[in-house]
PDB file of C-alpha atoms and ligand atoms in Angstrom:
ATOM      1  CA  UNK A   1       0.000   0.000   0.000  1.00 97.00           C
ATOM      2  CA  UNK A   2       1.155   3.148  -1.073  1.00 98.00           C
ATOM      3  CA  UNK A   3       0.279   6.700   1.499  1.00 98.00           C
ATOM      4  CA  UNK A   4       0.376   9.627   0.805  1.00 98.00           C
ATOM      5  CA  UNK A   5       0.335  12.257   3.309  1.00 98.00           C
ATOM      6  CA  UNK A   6       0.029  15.825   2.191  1.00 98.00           C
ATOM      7  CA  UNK A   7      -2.048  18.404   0.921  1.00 98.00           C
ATOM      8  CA  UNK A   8      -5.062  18.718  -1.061  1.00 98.00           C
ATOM      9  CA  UNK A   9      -6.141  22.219  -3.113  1.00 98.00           C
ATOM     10  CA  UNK A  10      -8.699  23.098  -5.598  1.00 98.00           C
ATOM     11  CA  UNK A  11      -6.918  24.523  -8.724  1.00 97.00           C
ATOM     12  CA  UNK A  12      -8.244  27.719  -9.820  1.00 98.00           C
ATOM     13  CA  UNK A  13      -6.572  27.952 -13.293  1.00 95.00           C
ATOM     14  CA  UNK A  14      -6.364  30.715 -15.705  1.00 96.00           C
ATOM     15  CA  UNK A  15      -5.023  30.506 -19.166  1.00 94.00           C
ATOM     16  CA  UNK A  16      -3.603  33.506 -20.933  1.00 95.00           C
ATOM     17  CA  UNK A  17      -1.800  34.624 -23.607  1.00 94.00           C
ATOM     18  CA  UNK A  18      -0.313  37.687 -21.932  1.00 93.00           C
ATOM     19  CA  UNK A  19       0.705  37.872 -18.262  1.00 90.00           C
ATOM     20  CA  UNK A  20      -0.079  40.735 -16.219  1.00 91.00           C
ATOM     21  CA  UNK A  21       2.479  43.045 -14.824  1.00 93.00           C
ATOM     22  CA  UNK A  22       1.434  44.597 -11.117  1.00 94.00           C
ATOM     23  CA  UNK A  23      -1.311  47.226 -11.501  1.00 96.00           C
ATOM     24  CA  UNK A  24      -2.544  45.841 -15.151  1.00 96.00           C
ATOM     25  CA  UNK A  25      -5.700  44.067 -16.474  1.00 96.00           C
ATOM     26  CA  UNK A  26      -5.627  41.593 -19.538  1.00 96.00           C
ATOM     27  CA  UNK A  27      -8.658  39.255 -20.600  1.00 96.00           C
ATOM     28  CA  UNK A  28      -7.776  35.687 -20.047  1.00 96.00           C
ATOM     29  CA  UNK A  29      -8.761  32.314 -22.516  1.00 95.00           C
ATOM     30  CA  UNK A  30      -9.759  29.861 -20.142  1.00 95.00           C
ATOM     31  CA  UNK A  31     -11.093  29.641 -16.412  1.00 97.00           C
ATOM     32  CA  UNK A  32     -11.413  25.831 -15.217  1.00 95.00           C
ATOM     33  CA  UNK A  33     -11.570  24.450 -11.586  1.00 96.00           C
ATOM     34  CA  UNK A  34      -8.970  21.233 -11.381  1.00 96.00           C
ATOM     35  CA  UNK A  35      -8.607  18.837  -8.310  1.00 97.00           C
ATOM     36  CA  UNK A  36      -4.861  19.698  -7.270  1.00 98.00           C
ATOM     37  CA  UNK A  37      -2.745  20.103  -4.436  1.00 98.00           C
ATOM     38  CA  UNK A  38       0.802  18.027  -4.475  1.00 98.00           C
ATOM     39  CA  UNK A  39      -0.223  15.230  -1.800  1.00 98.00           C
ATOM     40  CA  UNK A  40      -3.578  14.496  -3.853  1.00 98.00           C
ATOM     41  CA  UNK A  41      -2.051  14.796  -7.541  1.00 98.00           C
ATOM     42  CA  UNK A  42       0.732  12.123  -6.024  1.00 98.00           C
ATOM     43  CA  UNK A  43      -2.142   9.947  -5.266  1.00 98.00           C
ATOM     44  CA  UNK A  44      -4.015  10.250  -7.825  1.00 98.00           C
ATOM     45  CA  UNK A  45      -0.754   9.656  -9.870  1.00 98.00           C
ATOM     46  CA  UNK A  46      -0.128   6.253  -8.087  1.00 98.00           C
ATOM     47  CA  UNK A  47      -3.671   5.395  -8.403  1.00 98.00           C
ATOM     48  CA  UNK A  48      -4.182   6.037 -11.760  1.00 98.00           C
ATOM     49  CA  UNK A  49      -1.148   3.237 -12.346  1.00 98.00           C
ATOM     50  CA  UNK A  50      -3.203   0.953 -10.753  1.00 97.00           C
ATOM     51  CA  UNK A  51      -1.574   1.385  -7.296  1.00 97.00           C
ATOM     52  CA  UNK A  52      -3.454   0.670  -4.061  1.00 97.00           C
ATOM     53  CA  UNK A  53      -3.594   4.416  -2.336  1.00 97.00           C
ATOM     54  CA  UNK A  54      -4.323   5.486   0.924  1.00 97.00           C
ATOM     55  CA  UNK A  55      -4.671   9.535   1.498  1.00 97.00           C
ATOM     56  CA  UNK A  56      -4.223  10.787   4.872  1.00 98.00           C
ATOM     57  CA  UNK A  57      -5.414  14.864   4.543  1.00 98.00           C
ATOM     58  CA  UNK A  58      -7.799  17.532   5.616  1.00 98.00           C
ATOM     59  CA  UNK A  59     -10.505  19.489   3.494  1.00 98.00           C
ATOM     60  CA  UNK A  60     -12.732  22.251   4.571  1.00 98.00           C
ATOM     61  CA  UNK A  61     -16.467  21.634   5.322  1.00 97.00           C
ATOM     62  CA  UNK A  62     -17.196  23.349   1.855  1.00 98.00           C
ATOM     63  CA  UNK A  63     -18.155  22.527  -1.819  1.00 98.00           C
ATOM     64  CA  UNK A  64     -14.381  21.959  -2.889  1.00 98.00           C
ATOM     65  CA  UNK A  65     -14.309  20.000  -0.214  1.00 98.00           C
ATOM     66  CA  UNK A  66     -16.978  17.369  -1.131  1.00 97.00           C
ATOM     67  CA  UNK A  67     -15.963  17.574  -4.399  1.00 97.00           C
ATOM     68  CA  UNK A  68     -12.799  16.175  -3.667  1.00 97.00           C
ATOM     69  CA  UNK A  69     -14.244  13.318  -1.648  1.00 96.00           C
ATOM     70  CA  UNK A  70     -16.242  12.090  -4.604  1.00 97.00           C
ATOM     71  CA  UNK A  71     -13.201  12.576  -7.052  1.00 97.00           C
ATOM     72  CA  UNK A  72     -10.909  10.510  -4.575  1.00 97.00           C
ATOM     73  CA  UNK A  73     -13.722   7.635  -4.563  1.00 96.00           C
ATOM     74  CA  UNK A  74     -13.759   7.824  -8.038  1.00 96.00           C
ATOM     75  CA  UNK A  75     -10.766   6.686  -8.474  1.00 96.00           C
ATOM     76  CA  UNK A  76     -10.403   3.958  -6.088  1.00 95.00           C
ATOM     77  CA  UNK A  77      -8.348   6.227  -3.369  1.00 96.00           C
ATOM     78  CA  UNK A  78      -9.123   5.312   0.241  1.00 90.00           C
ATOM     79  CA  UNK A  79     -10.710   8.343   1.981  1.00 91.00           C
ATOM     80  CA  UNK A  80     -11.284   7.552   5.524  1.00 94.00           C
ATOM     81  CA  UNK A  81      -8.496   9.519   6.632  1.00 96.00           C
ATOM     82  CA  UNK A  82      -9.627  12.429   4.825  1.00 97.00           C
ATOM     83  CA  UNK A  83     -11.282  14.729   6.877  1.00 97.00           C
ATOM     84  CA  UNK A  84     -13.329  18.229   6.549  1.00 98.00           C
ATOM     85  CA  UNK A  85     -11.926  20.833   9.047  1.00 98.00           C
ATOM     86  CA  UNK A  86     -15.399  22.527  10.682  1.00 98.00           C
ATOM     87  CA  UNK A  87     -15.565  26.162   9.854  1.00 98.00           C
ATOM     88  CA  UNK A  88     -12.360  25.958   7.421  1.00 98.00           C
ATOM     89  CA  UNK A  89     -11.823  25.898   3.739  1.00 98.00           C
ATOM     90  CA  UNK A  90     -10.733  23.616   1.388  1.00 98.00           C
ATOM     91  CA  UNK A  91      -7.339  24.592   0.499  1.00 98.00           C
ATOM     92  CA  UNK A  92      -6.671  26.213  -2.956  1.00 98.00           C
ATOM     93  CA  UNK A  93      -4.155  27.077  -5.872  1.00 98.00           C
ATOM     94  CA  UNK A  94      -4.387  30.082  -7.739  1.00 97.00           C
ATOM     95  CA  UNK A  95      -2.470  29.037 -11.129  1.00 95.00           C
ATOM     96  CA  UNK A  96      -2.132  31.145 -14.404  1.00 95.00           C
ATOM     97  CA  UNK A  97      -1.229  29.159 -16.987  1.00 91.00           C
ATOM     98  CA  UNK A  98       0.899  31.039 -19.851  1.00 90.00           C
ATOM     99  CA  UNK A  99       2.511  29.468 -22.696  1.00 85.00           C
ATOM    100  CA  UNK A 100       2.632  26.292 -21.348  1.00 75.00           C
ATOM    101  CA  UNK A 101       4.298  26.720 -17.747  1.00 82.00           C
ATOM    102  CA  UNK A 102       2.915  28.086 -14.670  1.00 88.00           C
ATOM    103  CA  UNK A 103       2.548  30.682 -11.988  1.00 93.00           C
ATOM    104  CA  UNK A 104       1.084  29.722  -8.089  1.00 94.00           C
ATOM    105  CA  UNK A 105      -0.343  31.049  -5.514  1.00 96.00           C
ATOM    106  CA  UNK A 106      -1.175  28.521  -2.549  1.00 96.00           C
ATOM    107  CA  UNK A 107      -3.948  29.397   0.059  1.00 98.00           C
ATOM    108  CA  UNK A 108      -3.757  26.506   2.721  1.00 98.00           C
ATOM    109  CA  UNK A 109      -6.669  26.710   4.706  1.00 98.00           C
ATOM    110  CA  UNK A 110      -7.441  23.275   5.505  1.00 98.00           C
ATOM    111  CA  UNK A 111      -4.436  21.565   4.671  1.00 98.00           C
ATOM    112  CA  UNK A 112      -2.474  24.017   7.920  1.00 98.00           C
ATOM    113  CA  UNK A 113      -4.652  21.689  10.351  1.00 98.00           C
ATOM    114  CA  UNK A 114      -3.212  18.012   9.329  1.00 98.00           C
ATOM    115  CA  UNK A 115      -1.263  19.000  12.888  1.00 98.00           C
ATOM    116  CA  UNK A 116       1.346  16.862  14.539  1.00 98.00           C
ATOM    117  CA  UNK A 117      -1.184  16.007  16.910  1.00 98.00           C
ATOM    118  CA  UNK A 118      -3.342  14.784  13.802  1.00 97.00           C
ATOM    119  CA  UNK A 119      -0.236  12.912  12.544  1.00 98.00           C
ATOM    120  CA  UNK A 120      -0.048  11.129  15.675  1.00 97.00           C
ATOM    121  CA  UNK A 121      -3.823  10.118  15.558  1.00 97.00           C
ATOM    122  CA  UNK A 122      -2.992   8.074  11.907  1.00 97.00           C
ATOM    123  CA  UNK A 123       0.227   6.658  13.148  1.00 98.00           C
ATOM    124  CA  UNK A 124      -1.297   2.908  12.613  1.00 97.00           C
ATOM    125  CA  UNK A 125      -2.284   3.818   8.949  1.00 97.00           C
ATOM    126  CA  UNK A 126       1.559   4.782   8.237  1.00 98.00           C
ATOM    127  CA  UNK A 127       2.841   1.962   9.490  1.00 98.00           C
ATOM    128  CA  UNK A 128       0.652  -0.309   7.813  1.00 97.00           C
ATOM    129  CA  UNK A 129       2.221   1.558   4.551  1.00 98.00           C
ATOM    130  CA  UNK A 130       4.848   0.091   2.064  1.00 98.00           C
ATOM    131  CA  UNK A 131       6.054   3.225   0.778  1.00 98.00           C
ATOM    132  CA  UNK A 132       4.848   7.323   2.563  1.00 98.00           C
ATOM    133  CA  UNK A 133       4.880  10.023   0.056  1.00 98.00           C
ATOM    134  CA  UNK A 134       5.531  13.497   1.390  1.00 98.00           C
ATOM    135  CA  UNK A 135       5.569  16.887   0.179  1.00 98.00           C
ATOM    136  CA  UNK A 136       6.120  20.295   1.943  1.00 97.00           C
ATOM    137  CA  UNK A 137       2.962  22.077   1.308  1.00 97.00           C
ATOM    138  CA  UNK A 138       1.388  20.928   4.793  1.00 98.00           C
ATOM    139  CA  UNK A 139       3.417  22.063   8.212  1.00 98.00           C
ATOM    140  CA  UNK A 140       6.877  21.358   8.869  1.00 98.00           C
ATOM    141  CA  UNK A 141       6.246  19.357  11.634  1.00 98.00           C
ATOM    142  CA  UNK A 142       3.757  17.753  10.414  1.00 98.00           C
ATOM    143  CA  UNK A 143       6.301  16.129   8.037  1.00 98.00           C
ATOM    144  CA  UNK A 144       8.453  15.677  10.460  1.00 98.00           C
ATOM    145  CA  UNK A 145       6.321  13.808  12.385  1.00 98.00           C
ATOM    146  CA  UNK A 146       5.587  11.784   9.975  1.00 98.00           C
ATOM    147  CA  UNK A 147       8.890  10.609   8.736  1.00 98.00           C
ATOM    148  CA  UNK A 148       9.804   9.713  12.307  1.00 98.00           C
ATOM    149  CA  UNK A 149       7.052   7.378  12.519  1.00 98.00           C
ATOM    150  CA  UNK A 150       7.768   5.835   9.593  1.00 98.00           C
ATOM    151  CA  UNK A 151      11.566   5.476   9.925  1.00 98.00           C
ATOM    152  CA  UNK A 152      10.904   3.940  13.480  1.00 98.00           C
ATOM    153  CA  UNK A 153       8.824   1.356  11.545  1.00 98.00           C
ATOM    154  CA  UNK A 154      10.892   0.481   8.536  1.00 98.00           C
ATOM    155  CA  UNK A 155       8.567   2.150   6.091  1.00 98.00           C
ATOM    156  CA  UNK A 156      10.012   3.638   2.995  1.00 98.00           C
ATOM    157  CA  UNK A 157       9.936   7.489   2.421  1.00 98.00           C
ATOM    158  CA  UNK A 158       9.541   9.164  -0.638  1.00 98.00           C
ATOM    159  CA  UNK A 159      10.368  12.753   0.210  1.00 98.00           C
ATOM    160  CA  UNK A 160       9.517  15.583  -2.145  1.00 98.00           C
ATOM    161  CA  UNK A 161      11.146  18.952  -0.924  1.00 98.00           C
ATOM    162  CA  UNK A 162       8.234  21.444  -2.170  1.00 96.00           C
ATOM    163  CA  UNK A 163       7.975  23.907  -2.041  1.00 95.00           C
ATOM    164  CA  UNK A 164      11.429  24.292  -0.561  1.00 94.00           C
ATOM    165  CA  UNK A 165      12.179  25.059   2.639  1.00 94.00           C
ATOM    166  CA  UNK A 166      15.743  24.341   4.739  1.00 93.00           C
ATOM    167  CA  UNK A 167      14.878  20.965   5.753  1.00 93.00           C
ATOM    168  CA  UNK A 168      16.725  19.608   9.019  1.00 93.00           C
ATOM    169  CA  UNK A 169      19.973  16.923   8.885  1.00 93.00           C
ATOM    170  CA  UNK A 170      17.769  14.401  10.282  1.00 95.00           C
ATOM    171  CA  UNK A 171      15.090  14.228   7.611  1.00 97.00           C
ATOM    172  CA  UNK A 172      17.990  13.346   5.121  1.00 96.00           C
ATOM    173  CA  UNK A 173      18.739  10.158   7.240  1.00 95.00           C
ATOM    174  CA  UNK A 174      14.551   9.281   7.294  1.00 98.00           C
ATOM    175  CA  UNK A 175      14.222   9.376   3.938  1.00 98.00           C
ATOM    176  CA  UNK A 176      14.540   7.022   1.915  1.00 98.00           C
ATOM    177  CA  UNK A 177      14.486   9.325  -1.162  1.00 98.00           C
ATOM    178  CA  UNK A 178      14.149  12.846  -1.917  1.00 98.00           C
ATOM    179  CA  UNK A 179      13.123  14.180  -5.104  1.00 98.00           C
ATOM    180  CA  UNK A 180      13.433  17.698  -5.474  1.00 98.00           C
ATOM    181  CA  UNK A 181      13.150  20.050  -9.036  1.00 97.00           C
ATOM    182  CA  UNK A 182      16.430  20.890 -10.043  1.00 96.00           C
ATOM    183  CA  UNK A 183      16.018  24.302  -8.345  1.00 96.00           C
ATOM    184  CA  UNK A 184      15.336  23.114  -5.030  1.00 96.00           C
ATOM    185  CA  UNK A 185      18.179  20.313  -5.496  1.00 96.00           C
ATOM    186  CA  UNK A 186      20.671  23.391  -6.020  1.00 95.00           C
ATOM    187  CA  UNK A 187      19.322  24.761  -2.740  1.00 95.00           C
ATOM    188  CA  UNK A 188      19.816  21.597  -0.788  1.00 94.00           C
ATOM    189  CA  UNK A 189      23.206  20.749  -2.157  1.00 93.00           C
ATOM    190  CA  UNK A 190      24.068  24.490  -1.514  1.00 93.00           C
ATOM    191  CA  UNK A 191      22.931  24.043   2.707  1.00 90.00           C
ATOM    192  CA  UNK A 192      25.084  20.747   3.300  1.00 89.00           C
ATOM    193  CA  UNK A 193      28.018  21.782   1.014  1.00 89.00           C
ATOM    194  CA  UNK A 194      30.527  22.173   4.156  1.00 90.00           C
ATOM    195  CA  UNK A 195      29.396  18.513   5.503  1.00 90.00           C
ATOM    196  CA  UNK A 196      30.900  16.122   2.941  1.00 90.00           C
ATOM    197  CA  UNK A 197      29.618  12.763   4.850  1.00 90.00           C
ATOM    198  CA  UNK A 198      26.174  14.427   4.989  1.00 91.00           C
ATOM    199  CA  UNK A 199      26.496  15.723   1.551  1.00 91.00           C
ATOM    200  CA  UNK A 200      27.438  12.142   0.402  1.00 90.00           C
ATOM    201  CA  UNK A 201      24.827  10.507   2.101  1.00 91.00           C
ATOM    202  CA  UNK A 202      22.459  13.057   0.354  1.00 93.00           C
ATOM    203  CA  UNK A 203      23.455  12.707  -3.145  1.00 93.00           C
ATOM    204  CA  UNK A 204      23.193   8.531  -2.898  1.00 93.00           C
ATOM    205  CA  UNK A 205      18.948   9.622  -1.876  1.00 96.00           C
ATOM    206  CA  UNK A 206      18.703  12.102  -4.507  1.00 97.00           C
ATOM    207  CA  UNK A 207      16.534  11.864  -7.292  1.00 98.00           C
ATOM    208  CA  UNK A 208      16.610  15.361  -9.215  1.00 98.00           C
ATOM    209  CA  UNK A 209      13.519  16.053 -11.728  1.00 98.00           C
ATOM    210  CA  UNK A 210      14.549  18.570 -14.646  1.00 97.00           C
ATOM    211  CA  UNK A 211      11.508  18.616 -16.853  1.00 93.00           C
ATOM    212  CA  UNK A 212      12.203  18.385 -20.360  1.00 92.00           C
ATOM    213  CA  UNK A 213      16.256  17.688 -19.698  1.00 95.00           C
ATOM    214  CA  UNK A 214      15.123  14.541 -17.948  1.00 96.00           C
ATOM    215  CA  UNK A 215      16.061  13.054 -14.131  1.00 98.00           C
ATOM    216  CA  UNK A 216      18.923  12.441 -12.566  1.00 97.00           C
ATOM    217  CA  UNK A 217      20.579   9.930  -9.820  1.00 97.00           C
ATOM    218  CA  UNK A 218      23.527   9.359  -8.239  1.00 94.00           C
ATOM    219  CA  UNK A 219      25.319   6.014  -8.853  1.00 86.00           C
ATOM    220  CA  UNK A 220      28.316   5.449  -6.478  1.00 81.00           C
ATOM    221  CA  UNK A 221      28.483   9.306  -6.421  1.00 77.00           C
ATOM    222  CA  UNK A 222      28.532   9.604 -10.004  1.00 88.00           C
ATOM    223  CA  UNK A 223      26.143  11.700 -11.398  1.00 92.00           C
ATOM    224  CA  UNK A 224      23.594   9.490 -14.410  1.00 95.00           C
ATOM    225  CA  UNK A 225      20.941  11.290 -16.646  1.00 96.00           C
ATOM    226  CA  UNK A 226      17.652   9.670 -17.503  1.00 95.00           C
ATOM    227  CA  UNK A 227      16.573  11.248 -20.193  1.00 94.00           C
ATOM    228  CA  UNK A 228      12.898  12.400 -20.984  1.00 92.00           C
ATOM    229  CA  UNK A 229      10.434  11.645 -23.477  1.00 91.00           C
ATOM    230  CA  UNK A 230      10.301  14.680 -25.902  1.00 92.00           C
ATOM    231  CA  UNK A 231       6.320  16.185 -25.778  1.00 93.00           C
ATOM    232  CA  UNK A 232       4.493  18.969 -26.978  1.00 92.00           C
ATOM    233  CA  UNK A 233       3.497  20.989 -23.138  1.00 89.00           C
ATOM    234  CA  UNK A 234       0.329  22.340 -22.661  1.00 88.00           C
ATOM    235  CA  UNK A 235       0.753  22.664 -18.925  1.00 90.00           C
ATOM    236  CA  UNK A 236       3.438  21.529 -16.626  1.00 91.00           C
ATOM    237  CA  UNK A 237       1.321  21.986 -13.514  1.00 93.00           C
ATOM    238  CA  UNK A 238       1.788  18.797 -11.555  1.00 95.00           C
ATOM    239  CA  UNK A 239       4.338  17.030 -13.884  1.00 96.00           C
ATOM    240  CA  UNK A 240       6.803  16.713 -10.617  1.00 97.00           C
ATOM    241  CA  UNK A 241       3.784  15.158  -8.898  1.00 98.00           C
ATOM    242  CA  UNK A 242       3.021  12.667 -11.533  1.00 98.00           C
ATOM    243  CA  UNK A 243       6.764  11.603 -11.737  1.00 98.00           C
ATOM    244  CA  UNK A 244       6.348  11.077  -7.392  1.00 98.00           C
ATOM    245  CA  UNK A 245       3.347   8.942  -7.628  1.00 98.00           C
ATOM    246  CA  UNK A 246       4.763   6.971 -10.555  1.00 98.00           C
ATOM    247  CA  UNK A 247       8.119   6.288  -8.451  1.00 98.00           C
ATOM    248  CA  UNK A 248       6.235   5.025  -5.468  1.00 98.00           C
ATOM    249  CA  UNK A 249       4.274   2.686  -8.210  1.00 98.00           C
ATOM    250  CA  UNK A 250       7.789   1.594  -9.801  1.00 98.00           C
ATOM    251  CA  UNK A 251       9.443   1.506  -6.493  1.00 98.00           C
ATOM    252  CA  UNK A 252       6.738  -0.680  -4.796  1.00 98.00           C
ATOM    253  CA  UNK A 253       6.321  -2.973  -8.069  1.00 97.00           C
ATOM    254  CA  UNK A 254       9.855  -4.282  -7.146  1.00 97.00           C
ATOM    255  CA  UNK A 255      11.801  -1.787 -10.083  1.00 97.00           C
ATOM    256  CA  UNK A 256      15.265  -0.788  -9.485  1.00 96.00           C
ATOM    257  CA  UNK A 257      15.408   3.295  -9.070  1.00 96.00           C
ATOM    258  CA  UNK A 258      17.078   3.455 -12.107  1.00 96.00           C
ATOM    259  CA  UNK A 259      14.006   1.757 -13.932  1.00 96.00           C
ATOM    260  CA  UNK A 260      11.507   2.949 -11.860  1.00 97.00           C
ATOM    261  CA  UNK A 261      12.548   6.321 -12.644  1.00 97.00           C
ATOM    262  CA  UNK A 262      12.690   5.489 -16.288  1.00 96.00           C
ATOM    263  CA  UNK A 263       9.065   4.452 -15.927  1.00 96.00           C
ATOM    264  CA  UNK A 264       8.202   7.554 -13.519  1.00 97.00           C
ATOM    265  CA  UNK A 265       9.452   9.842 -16.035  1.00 97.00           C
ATOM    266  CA  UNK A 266       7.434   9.130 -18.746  1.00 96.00           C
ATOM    267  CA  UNK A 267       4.033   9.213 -17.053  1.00 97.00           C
ATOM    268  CA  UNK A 268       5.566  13.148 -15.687  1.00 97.00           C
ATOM    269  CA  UNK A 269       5.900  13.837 -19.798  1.00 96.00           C
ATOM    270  CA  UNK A 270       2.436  11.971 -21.026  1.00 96.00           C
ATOM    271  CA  UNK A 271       0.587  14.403 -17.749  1.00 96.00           C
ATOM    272  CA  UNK A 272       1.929  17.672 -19.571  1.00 95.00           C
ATOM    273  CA  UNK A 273      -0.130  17.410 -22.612  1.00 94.00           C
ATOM    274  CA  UNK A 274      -2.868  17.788 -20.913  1.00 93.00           C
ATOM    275  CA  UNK A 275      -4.296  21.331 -18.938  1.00 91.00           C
ATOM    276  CA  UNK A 276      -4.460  20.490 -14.960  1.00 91.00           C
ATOM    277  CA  UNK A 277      -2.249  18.899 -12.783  1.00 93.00           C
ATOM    278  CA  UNK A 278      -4.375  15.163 -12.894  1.00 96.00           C
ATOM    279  CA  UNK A 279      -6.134  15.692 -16.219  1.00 94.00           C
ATOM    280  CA  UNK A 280      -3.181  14.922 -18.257  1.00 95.00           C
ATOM    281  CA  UNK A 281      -1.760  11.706 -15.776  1.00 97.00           C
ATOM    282  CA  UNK A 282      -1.899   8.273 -17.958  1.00 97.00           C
ATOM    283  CA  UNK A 283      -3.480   5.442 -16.628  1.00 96.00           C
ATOM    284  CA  UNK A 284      -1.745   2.347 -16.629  1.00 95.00           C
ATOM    285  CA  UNK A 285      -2.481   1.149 -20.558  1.00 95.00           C
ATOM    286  CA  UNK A 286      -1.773   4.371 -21.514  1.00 93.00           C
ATOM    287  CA  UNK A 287       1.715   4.330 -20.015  1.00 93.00           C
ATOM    288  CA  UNK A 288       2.129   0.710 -21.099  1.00 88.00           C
ATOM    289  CA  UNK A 289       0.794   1.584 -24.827  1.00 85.00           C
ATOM    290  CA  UNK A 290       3.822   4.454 -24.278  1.00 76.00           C
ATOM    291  CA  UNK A 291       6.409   1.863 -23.467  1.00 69.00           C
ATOM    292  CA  UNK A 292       5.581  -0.349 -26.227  1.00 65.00           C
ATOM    293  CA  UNK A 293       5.780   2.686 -29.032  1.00 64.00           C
TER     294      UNK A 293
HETATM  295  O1  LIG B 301       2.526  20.651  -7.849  1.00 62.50           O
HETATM  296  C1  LIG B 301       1.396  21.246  -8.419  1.00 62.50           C
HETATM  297  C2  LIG B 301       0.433  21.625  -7.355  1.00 62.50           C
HETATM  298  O2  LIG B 301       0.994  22.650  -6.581  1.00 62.50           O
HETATM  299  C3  LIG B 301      -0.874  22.205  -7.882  1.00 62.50           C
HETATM  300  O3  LIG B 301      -1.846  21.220  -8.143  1.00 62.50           O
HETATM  301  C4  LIG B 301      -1.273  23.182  -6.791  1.00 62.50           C
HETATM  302  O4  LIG B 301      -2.390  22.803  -6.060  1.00 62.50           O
HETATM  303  C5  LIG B 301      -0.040  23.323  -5.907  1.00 62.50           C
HETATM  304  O5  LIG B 301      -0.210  22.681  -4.734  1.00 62.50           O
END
């Protein structure tokens, strides 16, 4: 069983052809609401490859909120440890969308109350877990929590540094893996560059997403590129998500990292032809029929 613990936002998305500057109006193409919100789109990602999915998150007592809960049944994602917060909102993402990449704006709400305490209260659900996916788009020590649970219990972390924030030493030696954008990889490498053991030990977790220029691992501290599938972008929003679910899937199926982020990488490029973070992720004969072509 994969879990994912993490957020879960409503995607407001705008598509334009010309992007505002402060203080200025322009009239948009397209206005859609999208299920989003890293933690969900990495379950829905694993789901959608036929993965058995847990979610452990919080939603507001609102529309968005119920909305979600069917979407997650939809698609075969366990939901009893999803939760509406009384009196709060469903978190949400304010995304333009202009020539194919993306601009966000993340409003919580919801998502700020899966607590420590709250952590605590699913402890038995984590440890009943394979693999734990985590992002950074719920509280700190919330994660934190988390990934001390599951080390304690032997369960595999997947740790996905966004947005970034200076995580601690210790979260390095949790995880099992840590799969930041190439951006937040540069940050990371940048903190622990005096502390060569630590910086060692980080490099042999790292798996670093580029987008179009592909993935990359370390192999006995040698840096190896995994090249991506070449695609036409309509929107990039939730590619990194995609490739996180997909790695748990590859991961958990038995794949060596190296393959499973062969895999992982091209269900991230088959999700970007498609607007919305989950619209565009393949289901598992569409990543197969990919394989085979
Ligand atoms: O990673 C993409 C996600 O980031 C979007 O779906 C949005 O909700 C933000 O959380």
């Amino acid at each position: 069983m994969i879990t994912v613990l993490g957020s879960i936002n409503m995607d407001l998305v705008t598509v334009t052809r010309k992007d505002p500057s402060i203080g200025e109006t322009v009239l948009g193409d397209q206005f859609s609401t999208i299920p989003g919100g890293k933690g969900a789109n990495q379950a829905v990602a694993a789901a959608k490859l036929g993965a058995d999915v847990q979610m452990i998150g919080r939603i507001g007592d609102d529309l968005f909120g119920q909305e979600y809960l069917n979407h997650f049944m939809k698609l075969g994602i366990s939901t009893e440890n999803v939760e509406p917060v009384t009196d709060e909102k469903t978190g949400i993402a304010s995304i333009t969308v202009y020539e194919g990449d993306n601009k966000i704006i993340v409003v919580p709400g919801a998502n700020n109350f899966l607590t420590p305490e709250v952590v605590d209260d699913h402890k038995e659900d984590i440890i009943k877990s394979d693999w734990l996916l985590l992002q950074l788009e719920i509280p700190l020590e919330s994660v934190e929590k988390s990934l001390e649970i599951a080390y304690k219990n032997g369960v595999k972390v997947i740790l996905n540094p966004a947005p970034f924030h200076k995580i601690p030493k210790d979260w390095i030696k949790m995880a099992t893996y840590l799969t930041p954008n190439q951006y937040e990889a540069a940050q990371l490498l940048d903190l622990y560059k005096k502390d060569e053991k630590l910086l060692n030990n980080l490099k042999e977790k790292l798996v670093i997403t580029k987008g179009s220029a592909g993935v990359v691992i370390f192999e006995g501290n040698k840096e190896q590129s995994i090249p991506a599938l070449k695609v036409e972008a309509v929107d990039t929003t939730g590619a990194g998500d995609t490739f996180n679910g997909a790695l748990a899937v590859g991961l958990s199926e038995g794949k060596s990292l190296r393959e499973a982020c062969q895999f992982a990488a091209r269900a991230a490029a088959i999700s970007v032809t498609k607007l919305g973070a989950q619209l565009g992720m393949p289901n598992r004969t569409e990543l197969d029929d990919q394989l085979d072509a």
